[in-house]
Amino acid sequence: MAPTKPLVEQQVEACYKIVGIPPEETAELRGSVPPKKRSELWFERRVFFCTPQTFANDLQKGTCDSGVVKNIVCVVIDEAHKATGKYAYVVRESFFFYSFQTHSYTQ
């Protein structure tokens, strides 16, 4: 998870080129992807790239339901220093309601 779309794109590129995660196992979830398609991707894929706002909205609206969320084992938060004030990393209580293993990165 990254705070901006360009940073999400950097994560995608790094995971494909450096880590070797196959693209068919991943989904880049954006607001421009229709909710029905995002819902399908939450069930079909195992690695997700998105902004915290997209994730929080999908939780709030049920696009990513609790059955899917229970299977999430790790959330990587890039630019963790942005987690202040009313930013989506902080505001959405539902984000931290579930027990994830969380790794936060900042510079």
Short mmCIF file of C-alpha atoms in Angstrom, two decimals:
data_model
loop_
_atom_site.label_atom_id
_atom_site.label_comp_id
_atom_site.label_asym_id
_atom_site.label_seq_id
_atom_site.Cartn_x
_atom_site.Cartn_y
_atom_site.Cartn_z
CA MET A 1 0.00 0.00 0.00
CA ALA A 2 1.31 3.43 -0.93
CA PRO A 3 -0.17 6.91 -0.47
CA THR A 4 -0.19 7.92 -4.16
CA LYS A 5 -0.87 6.27 -7.50
CA PRO A 6 2.69 6.87 -8.79
CA LEU A 7 4.12 5.16 -5.69
CA VAL A 8 1.71 2.26 -6.17
CA GLU A 9 3.00 1.95 -9.75
CA GLN A 10 6.59 1.89 -8.42
CA GLN A 11 5.66 -0.93 -6.05
CA VAL A 12 4.11 -2.90 -8.90
CA GLU A 13 7.21 -2.50 -11.05
CA ALA A 14 9.55 -3.44 -8.21
CA CYS A 15 7.58 -6.55 -7.34
CA TYR A 16 7.55 -7.75 -10.93
CA LYS A 17 11.19 -6.99 -11.70
CA ILE A 18 12.95 -7.44 -8.37
CA VAL A 19 10.87 -9.85 -6.32
CA GLY A 20 9.54 -11.87 -9.25
CA ILE A 21 5.89 -12.01 -8.21
CA PRO A 22 3.96 -13.19 -11.29
CA PRO A 23 1.55 -10.53 -12.64
CA GLU A 24 -1.29 -13.07 -12.84
CA GLU A 25 -1.23 -13.32 -9.03
CA THR A 26 -1.51 -9.56 -8.48
CA ALA A 27 -4.05 -6.79 -8.86
CA GLU A 28 -3.60 -3.05 -9.00
CA LEU A 29 -6.76 -1.74 -7.40
CA ARG A 30 -7.69 1.83 -8.36
CA GLY A 31 -10.82 3.87 -8.11
CA SER A 32 -11.01 3.73 -11.91
CA VAL A 33 -11.52 -0.06 -11.74
CA PRO A 34 -15.28 -0.72 -11.41
CA PRO A 35 -16.31 -1.96 -7.93
CA LYS A 36 -17.63 -5.26 -9.31
CA LYS A 37 -14.27 -5.98 -10.96
CA ARG A 38 -12.36 -4.98 -7.80
CA SER A 39 -14.57 -7.33 -5.79
CA GLU A 40 -13.71 -10.19 -8.17
CA LEU A 41 -10.01 -9.35 -7.96
CA TRP A 42 -10.09 -9.44 -4.15
CA PHE A 43 -11.27 -13.07 -4.42
CA GLU A 44 -9.08 -14.15 -7.36
CA ARG A 45 -5.65 -12.66 -6.63
CA ARG A 46 -3.24 -12.94 -3.72
CA VAL A 47 -1.10 -9.77 -3.91
CA PHE A 48 -2.71 -6.33 -4.08
CA PHE A 49 -1.36 -2.87 -4.84
CA CYS A 50 -3.50 0.10 -3.88
CA THR A 51 -3.70 3.35 -2.00
CA PRO A 52 -5.01 3.26 1.58
CA GLN A 53 -8.03 5.25 0.40
CA THR A 54 -9.00 2.57 -2.14
CA PHE A 55 -8.55 -0.17 0.46
CA ALA A 56 -10.54 1.72 3.10
CA ASN A 57 -13.35 2.47 0.60
CA ASP A 58 -13.50 -1.17 -0.49
CA LEU A 59 -13.76 -2.27 3.15
CA GLN A 60 -16.41 0.33 3.95
CA LYS A 61 -18.56 -0.44 0.89
CA GLY A 62 -18.18 -4.23 1.08
CA THR A 63 -16.24 -4.47 -2.19
CA CYS A 64 -13.63 -6.32 -0.13
CA ASP A 65 -15.70 -8.35 2.31
CA SER A 66 -14.70 -9.73 5.70
CA GLY A 67 -14.16 -13.22 4.26
CA VAL A 68 -11.40 -11.88 2.03
CA VAL A 69 -9.95 -9.66 4.75
CA LYS A 70 -9.59 -12.63 7.12
CA ASN A 71 -7.17 -14.19 4.61
CA ILE A 72 -4.85 -11.17 4.49
CA VAL A 73 -1.65 -12.04 6.32
CA CYS A 74 0.57 -9.05 5.63
CA VAL A 75 0.07 -5.39 4.79
CA VAL A 76 3.08 -3.40 3.62
CA ILE A 77 2.71 0.33 4.16
CA ASP A 78 5.05 2.52 2.14
CA GLU A 79 5.65 6.11 3.27
CA ALA A 80 4.39 5.31 6.77
CA HIS A 81 5.27 8.81 8.00
CA LYS A 82 2.19 9.99 6.09
CA ALA A 83 0.03 8.20 8.70
CA THR A 84 -0.95 11.36 10.55
CA GLY A 85 -4.01 13.52 10.93
CA LYS A 86 -6.96 12.62 8.75
CA TYR A 87 -5.04 10.60 6.19
CA ALA A 88 -6.64 7.29 5.14
CA TYR A 89 -3.92 5.28 6.91
CA VAL A 90 -5.25 6.72 10.16
CA VAL A 91 -8.89 7.68 9.75
CA ARG A 92 -10.43 4.38 8.71
CA GLU A 93 -10.82 2.37 11.90
CA SER A 94 -11.89 -0.61 9.82
CA PHE A 95 -8.36 -0.73 8.36
CA PHE A 96 -6.83 -1.62 11.72
CA PHE A 97 -9.83 -3.55 13.03
CA TYR A 98 -8.46 -6.74 11.50
CA SER A 99 -5.20 -8.29 12.70
CA PHE A 100 -2.63 -8.00 9.97
CA GLN A 101 1.07 -8.43 10.11
CA THR A 102 2.08 -4.90 9.18
CA HIS A 103 5.38 -3.66 7.76
CA SER A 104 5.79 0.10 7.49
CA TYR A 105 8.49 1.81 5.46
CA THR A 106 9.49 5.43 5.38
CA GLN A 107 12.56 7.48 4.50
#
